[in-house]
Coordinates of C-alpha atoms in Angstrom, one line a residue:
X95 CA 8.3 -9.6 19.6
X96 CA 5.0 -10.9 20.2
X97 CA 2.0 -9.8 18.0
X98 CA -1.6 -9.9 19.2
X99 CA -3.3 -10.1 15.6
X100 CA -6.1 -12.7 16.1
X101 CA -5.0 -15.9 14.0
X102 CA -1.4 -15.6 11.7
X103 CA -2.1 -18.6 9.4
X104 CA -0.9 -18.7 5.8
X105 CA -1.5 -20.3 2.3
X106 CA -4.4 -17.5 1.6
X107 CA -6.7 -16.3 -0.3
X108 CA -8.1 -12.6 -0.5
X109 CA -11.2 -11.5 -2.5
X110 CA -13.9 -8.9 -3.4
X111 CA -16.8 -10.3 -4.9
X112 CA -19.8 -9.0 -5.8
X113 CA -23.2 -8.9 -7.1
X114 CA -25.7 -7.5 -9.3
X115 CA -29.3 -7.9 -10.6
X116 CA -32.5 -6.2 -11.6
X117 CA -34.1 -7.8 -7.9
X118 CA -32.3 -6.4 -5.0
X119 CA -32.4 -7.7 -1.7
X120 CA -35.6 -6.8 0.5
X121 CA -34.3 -3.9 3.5
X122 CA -34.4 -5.8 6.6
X123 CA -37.6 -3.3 8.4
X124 CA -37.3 -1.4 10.6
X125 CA -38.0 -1.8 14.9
X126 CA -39.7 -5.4 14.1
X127 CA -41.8 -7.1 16.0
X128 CA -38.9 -10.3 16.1
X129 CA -35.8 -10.1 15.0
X130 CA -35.1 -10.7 11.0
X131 CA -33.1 -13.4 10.3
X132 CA -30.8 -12.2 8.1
X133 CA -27.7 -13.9 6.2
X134 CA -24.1 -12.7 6.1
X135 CA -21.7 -11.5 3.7
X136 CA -17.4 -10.7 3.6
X137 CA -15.8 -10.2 0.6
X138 CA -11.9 -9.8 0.7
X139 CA -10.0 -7.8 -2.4
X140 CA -6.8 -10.1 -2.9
X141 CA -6.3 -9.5 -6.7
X142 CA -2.6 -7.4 -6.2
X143 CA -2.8 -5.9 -9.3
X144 CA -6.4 -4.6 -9.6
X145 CA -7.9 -1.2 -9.0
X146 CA -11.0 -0.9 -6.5
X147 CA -13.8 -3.0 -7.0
X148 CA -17.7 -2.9 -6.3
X149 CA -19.7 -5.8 -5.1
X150 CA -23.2 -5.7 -6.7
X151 CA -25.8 -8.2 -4.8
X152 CA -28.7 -8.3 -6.7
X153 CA -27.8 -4.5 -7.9
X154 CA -25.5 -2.2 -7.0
X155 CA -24.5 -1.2 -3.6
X156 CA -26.0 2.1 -1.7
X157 CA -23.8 5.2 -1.2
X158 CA -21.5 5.2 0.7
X159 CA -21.9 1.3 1.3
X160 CA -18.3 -1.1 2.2
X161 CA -18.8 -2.9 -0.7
X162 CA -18.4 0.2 -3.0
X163 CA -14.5 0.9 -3.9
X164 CA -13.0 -1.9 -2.1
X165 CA -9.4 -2.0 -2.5
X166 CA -6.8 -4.7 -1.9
X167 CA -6.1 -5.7 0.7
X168 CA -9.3 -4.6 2.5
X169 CA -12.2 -6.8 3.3
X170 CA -16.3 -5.5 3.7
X171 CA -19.2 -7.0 5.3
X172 CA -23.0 -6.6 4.9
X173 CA -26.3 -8.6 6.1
X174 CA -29.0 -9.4 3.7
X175 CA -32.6 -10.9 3.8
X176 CA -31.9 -14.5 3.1
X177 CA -32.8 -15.2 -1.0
X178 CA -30.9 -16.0 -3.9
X179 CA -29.5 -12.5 -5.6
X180 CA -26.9 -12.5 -8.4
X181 CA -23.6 -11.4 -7.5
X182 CA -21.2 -9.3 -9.9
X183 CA -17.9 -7.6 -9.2
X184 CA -16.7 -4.6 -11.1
X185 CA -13.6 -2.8 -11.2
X186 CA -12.9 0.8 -10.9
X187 CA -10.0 1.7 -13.1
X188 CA -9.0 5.3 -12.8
X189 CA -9.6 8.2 -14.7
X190 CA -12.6 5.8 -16.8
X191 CA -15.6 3.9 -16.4
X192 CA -16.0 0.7 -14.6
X193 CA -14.9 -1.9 -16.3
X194 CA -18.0 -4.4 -15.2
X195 CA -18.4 -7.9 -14.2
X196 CA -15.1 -8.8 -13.5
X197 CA -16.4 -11.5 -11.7
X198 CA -20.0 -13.3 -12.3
X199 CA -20.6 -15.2 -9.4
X200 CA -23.8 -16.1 -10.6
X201 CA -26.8 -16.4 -8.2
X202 CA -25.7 -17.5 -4.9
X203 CA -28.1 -17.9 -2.1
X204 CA -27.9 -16.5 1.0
X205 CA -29.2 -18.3 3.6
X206 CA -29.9 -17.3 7.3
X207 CA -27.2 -17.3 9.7
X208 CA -24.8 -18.3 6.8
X209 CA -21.9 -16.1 5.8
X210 CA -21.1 -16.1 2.3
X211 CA -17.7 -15.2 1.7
X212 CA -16.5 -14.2 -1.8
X213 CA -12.7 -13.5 -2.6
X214 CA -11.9 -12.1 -5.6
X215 CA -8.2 -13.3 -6.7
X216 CA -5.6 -13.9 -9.3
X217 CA -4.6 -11.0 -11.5
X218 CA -6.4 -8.7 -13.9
X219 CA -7.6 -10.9 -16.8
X220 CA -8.0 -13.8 -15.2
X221 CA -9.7 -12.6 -12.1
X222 CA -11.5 -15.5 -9.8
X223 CA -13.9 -15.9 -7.2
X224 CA -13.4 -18.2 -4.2
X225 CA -16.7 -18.4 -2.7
X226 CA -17.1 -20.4 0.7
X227 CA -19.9 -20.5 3.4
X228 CA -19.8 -21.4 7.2
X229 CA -21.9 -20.9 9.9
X230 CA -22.2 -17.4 11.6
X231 CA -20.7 -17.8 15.6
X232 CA -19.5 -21.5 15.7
X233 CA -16.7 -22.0 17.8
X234 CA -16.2 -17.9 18.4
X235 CA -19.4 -18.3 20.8
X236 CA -17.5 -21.0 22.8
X237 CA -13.9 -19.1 24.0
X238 CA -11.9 -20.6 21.1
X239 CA -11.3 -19.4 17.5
X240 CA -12.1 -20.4 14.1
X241 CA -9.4 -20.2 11.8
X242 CA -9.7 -21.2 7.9
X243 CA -7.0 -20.7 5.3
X244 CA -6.9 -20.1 2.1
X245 CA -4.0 -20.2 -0.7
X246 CA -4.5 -16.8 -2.8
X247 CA -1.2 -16.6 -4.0
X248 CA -1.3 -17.0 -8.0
X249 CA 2.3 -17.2 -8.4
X250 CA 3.2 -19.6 -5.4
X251 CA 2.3 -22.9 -6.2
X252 CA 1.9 -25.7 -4.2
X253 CA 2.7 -24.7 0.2
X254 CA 3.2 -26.6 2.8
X255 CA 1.6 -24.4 5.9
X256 CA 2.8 -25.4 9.5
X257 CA 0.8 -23.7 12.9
X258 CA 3.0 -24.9 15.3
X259 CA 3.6 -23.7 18.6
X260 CA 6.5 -21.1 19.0
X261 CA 9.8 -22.6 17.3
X262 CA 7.9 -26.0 17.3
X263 CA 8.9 -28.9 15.0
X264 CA 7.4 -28.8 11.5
X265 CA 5.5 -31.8 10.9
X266 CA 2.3 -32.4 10.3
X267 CA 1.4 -29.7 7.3
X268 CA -1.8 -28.8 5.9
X269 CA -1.0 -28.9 2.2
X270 CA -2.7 -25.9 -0.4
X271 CA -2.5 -25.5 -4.0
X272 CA -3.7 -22.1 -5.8
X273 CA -7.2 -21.8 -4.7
X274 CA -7.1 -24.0 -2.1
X275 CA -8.4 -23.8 1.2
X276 CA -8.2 -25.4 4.8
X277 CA -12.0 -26.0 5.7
X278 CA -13.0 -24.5 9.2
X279 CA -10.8 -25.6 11.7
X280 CA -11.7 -24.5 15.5
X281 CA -8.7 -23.9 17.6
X282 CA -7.8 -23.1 21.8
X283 CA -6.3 -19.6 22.7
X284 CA -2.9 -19.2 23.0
X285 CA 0.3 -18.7 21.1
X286 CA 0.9 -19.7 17.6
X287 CA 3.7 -19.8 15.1
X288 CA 2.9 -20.1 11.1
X289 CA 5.2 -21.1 9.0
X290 CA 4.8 -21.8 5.3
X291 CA 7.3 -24.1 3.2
X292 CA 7.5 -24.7 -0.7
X293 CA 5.6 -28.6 -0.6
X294 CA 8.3 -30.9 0.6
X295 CA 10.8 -28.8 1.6
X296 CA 10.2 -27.9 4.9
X297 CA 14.2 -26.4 5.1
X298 CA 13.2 -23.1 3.0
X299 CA 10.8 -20.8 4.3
X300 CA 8.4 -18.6 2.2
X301 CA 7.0 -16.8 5.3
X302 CA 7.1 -17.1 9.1
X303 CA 4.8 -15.2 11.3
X304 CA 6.8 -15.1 14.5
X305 CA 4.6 -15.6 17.2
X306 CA 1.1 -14.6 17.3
X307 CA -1.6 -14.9 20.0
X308 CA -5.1 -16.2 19.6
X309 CA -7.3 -14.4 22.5
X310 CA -10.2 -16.7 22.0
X311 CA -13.3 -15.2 20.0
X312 CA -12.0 -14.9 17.0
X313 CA -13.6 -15.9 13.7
X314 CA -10.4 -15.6 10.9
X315 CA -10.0 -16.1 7.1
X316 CA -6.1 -16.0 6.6
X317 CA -5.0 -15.8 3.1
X318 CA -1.5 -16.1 1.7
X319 CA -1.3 -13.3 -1.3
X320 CA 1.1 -12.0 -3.2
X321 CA 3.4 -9.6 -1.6
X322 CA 3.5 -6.0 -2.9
X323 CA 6.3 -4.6 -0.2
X324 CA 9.6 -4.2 0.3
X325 CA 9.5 -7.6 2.0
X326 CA 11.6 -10.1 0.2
X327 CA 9.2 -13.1 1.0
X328 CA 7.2 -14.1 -2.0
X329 CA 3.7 -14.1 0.1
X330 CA 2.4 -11.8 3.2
X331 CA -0.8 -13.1 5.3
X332 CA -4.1 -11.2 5.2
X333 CA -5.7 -11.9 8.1
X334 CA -9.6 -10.6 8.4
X335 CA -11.3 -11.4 11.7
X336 CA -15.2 -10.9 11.3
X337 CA -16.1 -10.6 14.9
X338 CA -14.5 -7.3 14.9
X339 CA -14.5 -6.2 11.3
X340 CA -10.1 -6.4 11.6
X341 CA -7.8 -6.9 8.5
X342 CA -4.4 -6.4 8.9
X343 CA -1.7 -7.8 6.6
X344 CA 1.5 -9.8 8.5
X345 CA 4.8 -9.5 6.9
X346 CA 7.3 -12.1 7.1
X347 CA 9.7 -12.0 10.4
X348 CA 12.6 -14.9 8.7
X349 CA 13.7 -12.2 6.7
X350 CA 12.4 -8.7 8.5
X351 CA 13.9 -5.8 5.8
X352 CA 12.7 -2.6 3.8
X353 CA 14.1 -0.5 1.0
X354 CA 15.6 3.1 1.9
X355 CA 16.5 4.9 -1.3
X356 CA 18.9 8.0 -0.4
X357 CA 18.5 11.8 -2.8
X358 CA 20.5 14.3 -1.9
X359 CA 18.6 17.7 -2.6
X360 CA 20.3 20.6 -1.4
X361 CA 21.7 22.7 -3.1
X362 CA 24.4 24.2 -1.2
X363 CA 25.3 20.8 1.1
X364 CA 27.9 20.4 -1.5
X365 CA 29.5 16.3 -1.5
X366 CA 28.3 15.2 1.6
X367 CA 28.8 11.8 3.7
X368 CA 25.4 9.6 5.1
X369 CA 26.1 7.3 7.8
X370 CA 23.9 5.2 9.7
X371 CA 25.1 3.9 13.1
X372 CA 28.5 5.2 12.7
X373 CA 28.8 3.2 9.7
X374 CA 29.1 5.0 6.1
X375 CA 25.9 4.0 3.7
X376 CA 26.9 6.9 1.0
X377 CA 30.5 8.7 0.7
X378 CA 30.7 11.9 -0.8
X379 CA 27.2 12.2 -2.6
X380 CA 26.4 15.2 -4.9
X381 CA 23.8 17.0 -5.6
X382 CA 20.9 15.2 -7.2
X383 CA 22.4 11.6 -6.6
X384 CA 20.4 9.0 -5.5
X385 CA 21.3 5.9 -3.7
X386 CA 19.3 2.7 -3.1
X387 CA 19.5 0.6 -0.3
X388 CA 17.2 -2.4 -1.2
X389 CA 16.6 -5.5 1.8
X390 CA 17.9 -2.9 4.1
X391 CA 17.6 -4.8 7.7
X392 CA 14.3 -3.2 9.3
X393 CA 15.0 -1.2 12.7
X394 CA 15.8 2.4 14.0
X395 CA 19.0 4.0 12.8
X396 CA 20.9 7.0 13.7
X397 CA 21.5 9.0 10.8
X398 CA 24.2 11.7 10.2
X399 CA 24.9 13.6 7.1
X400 CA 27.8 15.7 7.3
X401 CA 30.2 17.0 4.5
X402 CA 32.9 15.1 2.6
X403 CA 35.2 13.5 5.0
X404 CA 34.1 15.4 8.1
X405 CA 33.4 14.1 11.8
X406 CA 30.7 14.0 14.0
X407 CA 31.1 17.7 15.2
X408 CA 30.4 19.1 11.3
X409 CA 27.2 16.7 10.8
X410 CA 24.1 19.3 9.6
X411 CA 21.5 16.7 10.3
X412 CA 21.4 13.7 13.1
X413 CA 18.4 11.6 14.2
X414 CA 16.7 8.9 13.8
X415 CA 14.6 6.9 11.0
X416 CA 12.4 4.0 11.3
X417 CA 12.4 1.5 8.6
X418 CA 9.6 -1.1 9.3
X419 CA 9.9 -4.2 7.8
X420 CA 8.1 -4.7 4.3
X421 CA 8.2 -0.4 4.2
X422 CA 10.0 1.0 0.8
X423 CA 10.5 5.1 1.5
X424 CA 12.6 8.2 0.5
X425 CA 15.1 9.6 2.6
X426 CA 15.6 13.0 0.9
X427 CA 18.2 15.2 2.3
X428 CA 16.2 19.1 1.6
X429 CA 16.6 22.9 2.4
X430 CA 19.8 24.7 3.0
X431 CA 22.6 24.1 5.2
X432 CA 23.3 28.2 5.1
X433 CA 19.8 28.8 6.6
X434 CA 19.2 29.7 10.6
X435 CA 15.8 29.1 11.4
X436 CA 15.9 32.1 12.8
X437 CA 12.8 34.6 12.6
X438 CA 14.3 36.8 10.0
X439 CA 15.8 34.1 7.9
X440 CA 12.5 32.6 5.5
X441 CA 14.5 29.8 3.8
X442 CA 14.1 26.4 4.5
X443 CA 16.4 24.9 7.0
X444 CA 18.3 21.8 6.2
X445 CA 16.3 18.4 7.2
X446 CA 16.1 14.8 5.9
X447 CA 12.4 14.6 4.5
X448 CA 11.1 10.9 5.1
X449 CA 8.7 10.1 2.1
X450 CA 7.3 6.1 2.2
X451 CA 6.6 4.8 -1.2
X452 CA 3.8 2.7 -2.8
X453 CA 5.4 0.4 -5.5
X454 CA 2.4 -2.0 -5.7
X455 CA 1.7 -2.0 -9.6
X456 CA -2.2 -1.5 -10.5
X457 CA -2.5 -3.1 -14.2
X458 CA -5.6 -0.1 -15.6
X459 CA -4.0 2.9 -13.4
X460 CA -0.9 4.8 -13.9
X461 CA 0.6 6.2 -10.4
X462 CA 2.9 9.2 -9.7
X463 CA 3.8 11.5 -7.3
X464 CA 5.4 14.8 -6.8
X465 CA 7.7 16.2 -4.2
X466 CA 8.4 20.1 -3.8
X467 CA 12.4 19.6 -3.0
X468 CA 13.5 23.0 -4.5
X469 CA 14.5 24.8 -1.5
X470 CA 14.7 28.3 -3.9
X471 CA 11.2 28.5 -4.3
X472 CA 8.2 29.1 -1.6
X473 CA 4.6 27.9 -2.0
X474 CA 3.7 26.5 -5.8
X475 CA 1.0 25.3 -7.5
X476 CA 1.5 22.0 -9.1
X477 CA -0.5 20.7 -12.1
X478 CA -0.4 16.9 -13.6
X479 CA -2.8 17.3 -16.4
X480 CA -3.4 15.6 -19.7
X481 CA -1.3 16.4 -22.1
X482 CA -2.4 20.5 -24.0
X483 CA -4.5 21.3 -21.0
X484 CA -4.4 25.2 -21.0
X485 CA -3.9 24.9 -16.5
X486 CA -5.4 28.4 -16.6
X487 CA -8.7 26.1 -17.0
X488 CA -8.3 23.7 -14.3
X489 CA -7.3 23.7 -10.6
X490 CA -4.1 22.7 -9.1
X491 CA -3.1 19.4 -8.6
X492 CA -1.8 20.3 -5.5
X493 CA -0.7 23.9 -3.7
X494 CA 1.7 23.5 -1.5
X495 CA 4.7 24.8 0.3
X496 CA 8.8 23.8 0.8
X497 CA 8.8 19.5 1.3
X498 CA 5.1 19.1 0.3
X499 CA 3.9 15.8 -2.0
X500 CA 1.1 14.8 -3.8
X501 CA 0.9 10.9 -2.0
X502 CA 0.6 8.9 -5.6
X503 CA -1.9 9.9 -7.7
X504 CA -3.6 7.1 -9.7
X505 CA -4.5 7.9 -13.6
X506 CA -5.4 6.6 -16.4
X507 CA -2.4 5.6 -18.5
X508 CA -1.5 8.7 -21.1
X509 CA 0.4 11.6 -21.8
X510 CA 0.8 14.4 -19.5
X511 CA 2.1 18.0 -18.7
X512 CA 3.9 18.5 -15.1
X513 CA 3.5 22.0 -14.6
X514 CA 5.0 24.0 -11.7
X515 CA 4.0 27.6 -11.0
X516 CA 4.8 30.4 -8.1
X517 CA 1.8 33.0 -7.8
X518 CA 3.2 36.5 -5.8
X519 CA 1.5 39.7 -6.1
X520 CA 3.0 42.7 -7.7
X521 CA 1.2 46.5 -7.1
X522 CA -2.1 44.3 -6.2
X523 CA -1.7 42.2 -9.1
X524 CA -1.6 38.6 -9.2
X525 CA 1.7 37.6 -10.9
X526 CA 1.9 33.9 -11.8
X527 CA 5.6 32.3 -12.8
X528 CA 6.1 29.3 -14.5
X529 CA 9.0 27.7 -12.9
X530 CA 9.1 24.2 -14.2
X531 CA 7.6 22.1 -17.5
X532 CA 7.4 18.9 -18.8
X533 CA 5.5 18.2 -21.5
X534 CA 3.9 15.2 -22.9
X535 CA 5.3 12.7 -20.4
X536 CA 4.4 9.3 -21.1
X537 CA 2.8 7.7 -18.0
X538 CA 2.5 3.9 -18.9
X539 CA -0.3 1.2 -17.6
X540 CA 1.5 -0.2 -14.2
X541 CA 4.0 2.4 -13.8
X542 CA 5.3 4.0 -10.7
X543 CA 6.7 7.3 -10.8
X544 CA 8.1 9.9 -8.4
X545 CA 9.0 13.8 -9.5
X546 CA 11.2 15.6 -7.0
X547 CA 11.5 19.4 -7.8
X548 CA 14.7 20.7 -7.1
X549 CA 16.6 23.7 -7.9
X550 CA 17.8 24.0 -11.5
X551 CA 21.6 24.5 -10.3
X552 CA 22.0 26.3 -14.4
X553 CA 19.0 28.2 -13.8
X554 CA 18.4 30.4 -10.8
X555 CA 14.7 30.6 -9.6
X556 CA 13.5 28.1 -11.5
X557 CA 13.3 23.8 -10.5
X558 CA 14.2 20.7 -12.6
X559 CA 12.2 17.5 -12.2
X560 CA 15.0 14.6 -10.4
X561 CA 13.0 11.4 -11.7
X562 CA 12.8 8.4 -9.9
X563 CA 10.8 4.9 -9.6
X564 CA 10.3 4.2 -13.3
X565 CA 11.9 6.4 -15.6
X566 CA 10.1 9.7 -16.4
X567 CA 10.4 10.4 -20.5
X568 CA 9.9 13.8 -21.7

């Protein structure tokens, strides 16, 4: 299918940069009498395993300002009074102070009608900067596009990177190491096709684009960086077109595929059958089992789930679910097959919740998520608090009803309590049940973690946690 994406090149670099001194820049003034000439800065956030970062140019950024809490994958602008300022990047770690000057850029000047760009790469400890300049408009001003690539891939060495034209031959490569990047290079509109090799090997391909179209206008920096999805291509391109402030990150087509992991979660479905296009994916799955469909094929699939050696005319859910190539999600088969939907019937009917996942592993943060799967239970409050935090003292994490998740939470790394409660009044009294508990659960630097609450089939009324992603250790 044809993308319209600006410029697909490959063999990048991403970055956030930063700056910081005692002498910030002059404000351009107000309603002048001529325009200011003023001087140009991107930075690009390519470090994969990094929190947020803060660019400090000759001091730290306003409120509110692009270059405060970039994350990865994201890319920020800003126009300064020409001058020489110090530029400092800090991270933003969760749950604890910024770790500062990740990056000392030192004093760069800024010079009118310049754009300085700074990409921050590599990995936490041995974070980078990749500063380049070119001139602001250039070719963009003319009808065609400027395109410049840079390799900000830590891990995949040496590239050969083809823009061909759709399917074209591949000869003529420009060749990147780590670091390295393509100069300016001014091209016509039209239909392109990138295509990036290990160095001399043209037969295996790290990453094709499929074809993209240049519209004519664009000004592009495409970096190759470390993939973080589902995708099973070493590198996706980040592509950040200034003209119209643009990123968007292109996965690999040679190999287009996600991950679909598969929970069953209702209680009374009993061993059930999960088909996808008429073809089987799980046979007679209990309750609580989980099955994981990694480099499943990306496209739109008709689901059934119907019990244990039935047929199409005992299925209790059909339709359809999207996997998009490079997407990693939860299928999780909730509620109960005995409810009606009907008006006087409050439980939750049976469904296939679709939840997509985050695995990108931040190196300072801890990540988890919760999922209210326990189809016994209403509307709960959930708390994920440092381990012997009296939760009378502190507000929910989340309050939710049936099928509700946090999203994934970033934390600092520690021990913590995963409290579930119900609150229903009695005689005008607030009642408040604890329904579910774990305490002191180790959440490590770099972990993932999902809890799904489900009914404790031992225990009526009250959940058990179903862990998956990395292990959950109480």
């Amino acid at each position: 299918m044809k993308k319209i994406l600006s410029l697909t090149f490959l063999a990048a670099l991403l970055g956030a940069a930063g700056c910081s001194s005692s002498n910030p820049p002059p404000p351009i003034p107000d309603n002048p009498t001529t325009p200011p000439e003023t001087a140009q800065l991107q930075v690009i956030h390519a470090v994969a395993d990094a929190p947020s970062v803060t660019v400090n140019v000759g001091g730290p950024p306003p409120a509110g300002s692009a270059l405060d809490g970039l994350e990865f994958r994201s890319a920020a602008s800003g126009e300064f009074t020409p001058g020489t300022f110090a530029v400092t990047v800090d991270a933003n770690p969760a749950g604890a102070d910024p770790i500062l000057g990740i990056i000392d850029a030192g004093d760069v000047e800024f010079v009118a009608n310049i754009r300085t760009i700074i990409i921050a790469t590599g990995v936490v400890g041995a974070i980078e900067p990749v500063v380049l300049t070119q001139d602001v408009g250039g070719a963009a001003s003319t009808g065609q596009s400027t395109v410049r690539i840079v390799h900000a891939a830590p891990d995949a060495g040496l590239v050969d990177i083809y823009a061909t034209a759709p399917d074209g031959e591949l000869v003529d490569p420009v060749t990147l190491d780590y670091k390295g990047e393509s100069g300016v290079l001014t091209l016509s509109p039209g239909d392109y096709q990138i295509r990036v090799t290990p160095n001399g090997v043209p037969g295996t391909i790290l990453f094709d684009s499929g074809t993209t179209t240049l519209l004519g206008g664009e000004d592009i920096i495409a970096l190759a960086i470390t993939n973080t999805t589902a995708s099973p291509s070493p590198i996706t391109l980040l592509v950040a077109d200034s003209t119209t402030g643009d990123v968007a990150e292109v996965q690999d087509t040679a190999v287009p595929a996600g991950d679909l992991q598969i929970v069953h979660a209702s209680p009374d479905a009993g061993l059930v059958d999960v088909l996808a296009d008429g073809a089987v994916l799980v046979d007679s799955a209990d309750y609580a089992a989980v099955a994981d469909f990694p480099d499943l094929a990306a496209g739109t699939y008709d689901i059934e789930i119907r019990p244990e050696d039935g047929d199409e005319t005992t299925n209790v859910f059909q339709g359809d679910v999207t996997l998009d190539a490079g997407v990693t999600a939860k299928a999780i088969a909730i509620g109960l097959v005995a409810a009606t939907g009907e008006d006087d019937d409050e439980r939750p009917v049976f469904d296939l919740g679709i939840y997509a996942d985050d695995h990108r592993r931040v190196s300072t943060d801890t990540k988890i998520r919760a999922i209210h799967a326990g189809a016994s239970i209403g509307d709960i409050d959930l708390y994920v608090v440092a381990t012997g935090t009296d939760i009378t003292t502190v507000d929910p994490t989340i309050s939710g009803g049936f099928g509700a998740s946090t999203g994934f939470l970033s934390l600092a790394p520690g021990n913590y309590d995963l409290v579930v409660t119900t609150t229903e009044t009695v005689e005008e009294v607030e009642v408040v049940t604890e329904v579910s508990r774990i305490d002191n659960v180790p959440l490590d630097a770099g972990g993932v973690y999902t809890a799904v609450a489900i009914d404790d089939p031992d225990n009526v009324g009250l959940l058990t946690t179903l862990s998956l992603d990395d292990p959950l250790l109480p």
